[in-house]
XYZ file of C-alpha atoms in Angstrom:
239
model
C 0.000 0.000 0.000
C 1.100 3.541 -0.573
C 2.390 5.625 2.283
C 0.772 9.033 2.673
C 2.818 11.232 4.989
C 2.453 14.793 6.143
C 5.294 16.910 4.839
C 7.060 19.696 6.736
C 5.124 22.948 6.490
C 1.868 20.970 6.226
C -0.216 24.087 5.559
C 1.135 26.598 3.086
C -0.552 29.640 1.545
C -1.548 29.136 -2.061
C -3.382 31.451 -4.470
C -7.125 30.909 -4.372
C -8.819 30.083 -7.650
C -12.305 29.447 -6.319
C -12.806 31.296 -3.044
C -14.869 34.505 -3.021
C -12.998 37.622 -1.973
C -15.555 38.207 0.766
C -14.285 35.099 2.536
C -10.592 35.888 2.267
C -9.005 39.288 2.699
C -5.679 37.995 1.437
C -7.008 36.200 -1.633
C -5.334 32.971 -0.533
C -6.344 29.714 1.092
C -4.360 27.343 3.250
C -3.936 24.035 1.494
C -2.442 20.797 2.782
C 1.075 19.986 1.633
C 0.922 16.211 1.509
C 3.450 13.820 -0.014
C 2.308 10.470 -1.407
C 4.788 7.654 -1.955
C 4.575 3.960 -2.667
C 6.602 0.880 -3.578
C 5.503 -1.875 -5.979
C 1.678 -1.832 -6.190
C 1.739 1.183 -3.900
C 3.612 3.069 -6.604
C 0.483 2.841 -8.759
C -1.506 4.346 -5.909
C 1.011 7.166 -5.677
C 0.526 8.015 -9.352
C -3.228 7.459 -9.591
C -4.516 9.161 -6.435
C -6.313 12.427 -7.110
C -4.179 15.416 -6.202
C -2.774 17.861 -5.878
C 0.082 16.604 -3.707
C 3.271 18.309 -2.649
C 5.115 15.478 -4.424
C 4.662 11.914 -5.680
C 7.238 9.132 -5.356
C 6.895 5.800 -7.191
C 9.483 3.126 -6.330
C 9.815 -0.249 -8.096
C 6.612 0.313 -9.999
C 5.008 2.909 -12.260
C 1.599 2.817 -13.887
C 0.535 6.206 -15.244
C -3.133 6.940 -15.922
C -4.458 5.927 -19.337
C -6.084 9.248 -20.192
C -3.806 11.983 -21.528
C -5.519 14.598 -19.369
C -4.855 12.509 -16.273
C -1.178 12.046 -17.186
C -0.858 15.791 -17.677
C -2.450 16.324 -14.252
C 0.030 13.856 -12.740
C 2.936 15.997 -13.933
C 1.552 19.069 -12.180
C 2.982 17.602 -8.976
C 6.746 17.002 -8.628
C 7.307 13.369 -9.646
C 10.111 10.995 -8.700
C 10.251 7.474 -10.181
C 12.869 4.933 -9.040
C 13.402 1.620 -10.873
C 16.047 -1.075 -11.209
C 17.013 -3.440 -13.996
C 17.601 -5.971 -11.231
C 13.879 -5.957 -10.412
C 12.460 -9.342 -11.391
C 8.876 -8.432 -10.589
C 8.100 -5.080 -12.251
C 10.789 -4.795 -14.870
C 12.574 -1.687 -16.028
C 12.780 -2.999 -19.599
C 10.121 -4.634 -21.821
C 9.482 -8.299 -21.137
C 7.408 -10.772 -23.148
C 6.882 -12.836 -20.019
C 7.533 -12.524 -16.330
C 6.085 -13.042 -12.893
C 2.839 -11.407 -13.952
C 2.951 -11.788 -17.731
C 4.097 -9.473 -20.519
C 4.982 -5.919 -19.550
C 6.257 -2.926 -21.525
C 8.620 -1.916 -18.747
C 8.802 1.090 -16.458
C 11.170 2.936 -18.809
C 8.647 2.792 -21.653
C 5.849 3.950 -19.350
C 7.877 6.968 -18.236
C 8.778 7.798 -21.842
C 5.068 7.965 -22.700
C 4.468 10.838 -20.305
C 3.341 14.063 -22.044
C 6.444 15.921 -20.879
C 9.957 14.546 -20.595
C 10.935 13.228 -17.165
C 14.746 13.552 -16.942
C 16.563 10.264 -16.404
C 19.471 9.851 -13.959
C 21.570 7.067 -12.573
C 22.085 7.278 -8.817
C 25.313 9.270 -9.182
C 23.758 11.805 -11.539
C 20.719 12.104 -9.272
C 23.007 12.863 -6.344
C 24.589 15.629 -8.423
C 21.150 16.970 -9.362
C 20.094 17.036 -5.728
C 23.299 18.957 -5.024
C 22.292 21.545 -7.618
C 18.872 21.835 -6.016
C 20.488 22.208 -2.594
C 22.651 25.045 -3.891
C 19.643 26.822 -5.391
C 17.676 26.467 -2.165
C 20.514 27.844 -0.059
C 20.918 30.991 -2.152
C 18.590 33.746 -1.007
C 19.016 35.490 -4.359
C 17.859 32.384 -6.231
C 15.072 31.327 -3.846
C 12.278 32.931 -5.831
C 13.596 31.633 -9.134
C 13.941 28.182 -7.634
C 10.354 28.102 -6.458
C 8.892 29.420 -9.671
C 11.077 27.656 -12.237
C 11.934 24.302 -10.718
C 8.660 23.444 -9.054
C 6.129 24.894 -11.462
C 7.894 23.936 -14.681
C 8.481 20.322 -13.710
C 12.252 20.639 -13.366
C 12.131 18.682 -10.097
C 10.796 15.635 -11.941
C 13.265 12.751 -12.039
C 13.479 9.145 -13.215
C 16.234 7.368 -11.278
C 17.383 4.032 -12.701
C 19.817 1.314 -11.702
C 21.046 -0.236 -14.958
C 23.912 -2.426 -16.189
C 26.566 -0.701 -18.330
C 25.258 -2.347 -21.497
C 21.618 -1.476 -20.891
C 18.891 -4.050 -21.522
C 20.470 -7.471 -21.823
C 23.432 -6.625 -19.603
C 24.205 -8.486 -16.404
C 22.027 -7.293 -13.534
C 24.082 -8.872 -10.760
C 24.580 -6.369 -7.960
C 21.622 -4.177 -8.946
C 18.743 -3.657 -6.499
C 15.956 -6.238 -6.564
C 12.250 -5.514 -6.295
C 12.382 -5.497 -2.495
C 15.839 -3.984 -1.995
C 14.150 -0.601 -1.457
C 12.335 -1.876 1.648
C 13.889 -1.941 5.113
C 16.303 -4.739 5.912
C 14.329 -5.547 9.068
C 11.236 -6.283 6.987
C 13.087 -8.179 4.289
C 15.224 -10.254 6.646
C 12.177 -11.249 8.678
C 10.264 -12.235 5.534
C 13.205 -14.245 4.194
C 13.520 -16.071 7.506
C 9.853 -17.076 7.353
C 9.799 -17.891 3.640
C 13.177 -19.608 3.255
C 11.822 -23.162 3.514
C 9.165 -22.377 0.908
C 11.251 -20.544 -1.702
C 12.663 -23.668 -3.431
C 9.193 -25.179 -3.699
C 7.698 -21.916 -5.001
C 10.378 -21.629 -7.680
C 9.902 -25.274 -8.690
C 6.172 -24.838 -9.313
C 6.506 -21.394 -10.905
C 4.961 -19.327 -8.130
C 6.269 -15.710 -8.172
C 8.479 -15.128 -5.148
C 8.759 -11.344 -5.520
C 12.580 -11.426 -5.612
C 12.879 -12.819 -2.095
C 15.146 -15.500 -3.544
C 17.462 -12.834 -4.984
C 17.396 -10.809 -1.802
C 18.221 -13.918 0.223
C 21.610 -13.812 -1.467
C 22.133 -10.064 -1.931
C 20.939 -8.719 1.449
C 21.432 -5.241 0.009
C 18.641 -3.142 1.541
C 20.903 -1.264 3.940
C 23.457 -0.419 1.241
C 20.820 0.657 -1.292
C 18.822 2.783 1.121
C 21.843 4.347 2.812
C 22.516 6.175 -0.446
C 19.028 6.565 -1.896
C 16.895 7.586 1.088
C 18.840 10.776 2.009
C 18.605 11.894 -1.631
C 14.853 11.308 -1.712
C 14.466 13.130 1.601
C 16.304 16.180 0.299
C 14.332 16.067 -2.959
C 11.099 16.005 -0.937
C 12.223 18.928 1.185
C 12.665 20.930 -2.006
C 9.260 19.829 -3.305
C 7.344 20.912 -0.215
C 9.268 24.152 0.327
């Protein structure tokens, strides 16, 4: 399920488009600044829930609305999509078959958005967050930051973990579908499921990458780098 969390500065003044002047001397209303984020199926909730939101984060999953008008509305909120080629459940690249059948891939879904969502690897995203940090810290650029970056979609980002050769390259060492979850959750699930994983694989039951994670145990390493970047990106989005 998606996580809906209150962001810092929960209520922020915003220009009123519908309120009568007799009810507001300032011509503004106080609107909630709410972030919505989700992983896997929750990522679809994060992109399909009616907004506006202060920001939307979709991790290891991305299903944009079918209607063009709805996809355009989605891009009115800052959008961050995170996906890995090591994900064996909701793939980054097109697949004719998989755990849940054929799928065009997250990359293709992002490319279909009405406006370009810039693509970064984790290193380039870290550099981009550094640029945003510099803009936020400059009093002279604060107004330009708010107007240009947030309203023109320049905060939007598509962060991917990919092999050097792209689709078809070795995905060993790349995050799995569940690598973005906490190690406490994953380790507990692996401990419970370990006796069942060989049987599930033998009969073709999707195991949601728990078999890969059982070997990689990479949640702490993945999230130690990614989570602070997402947190700083969110701070910029709700500013």
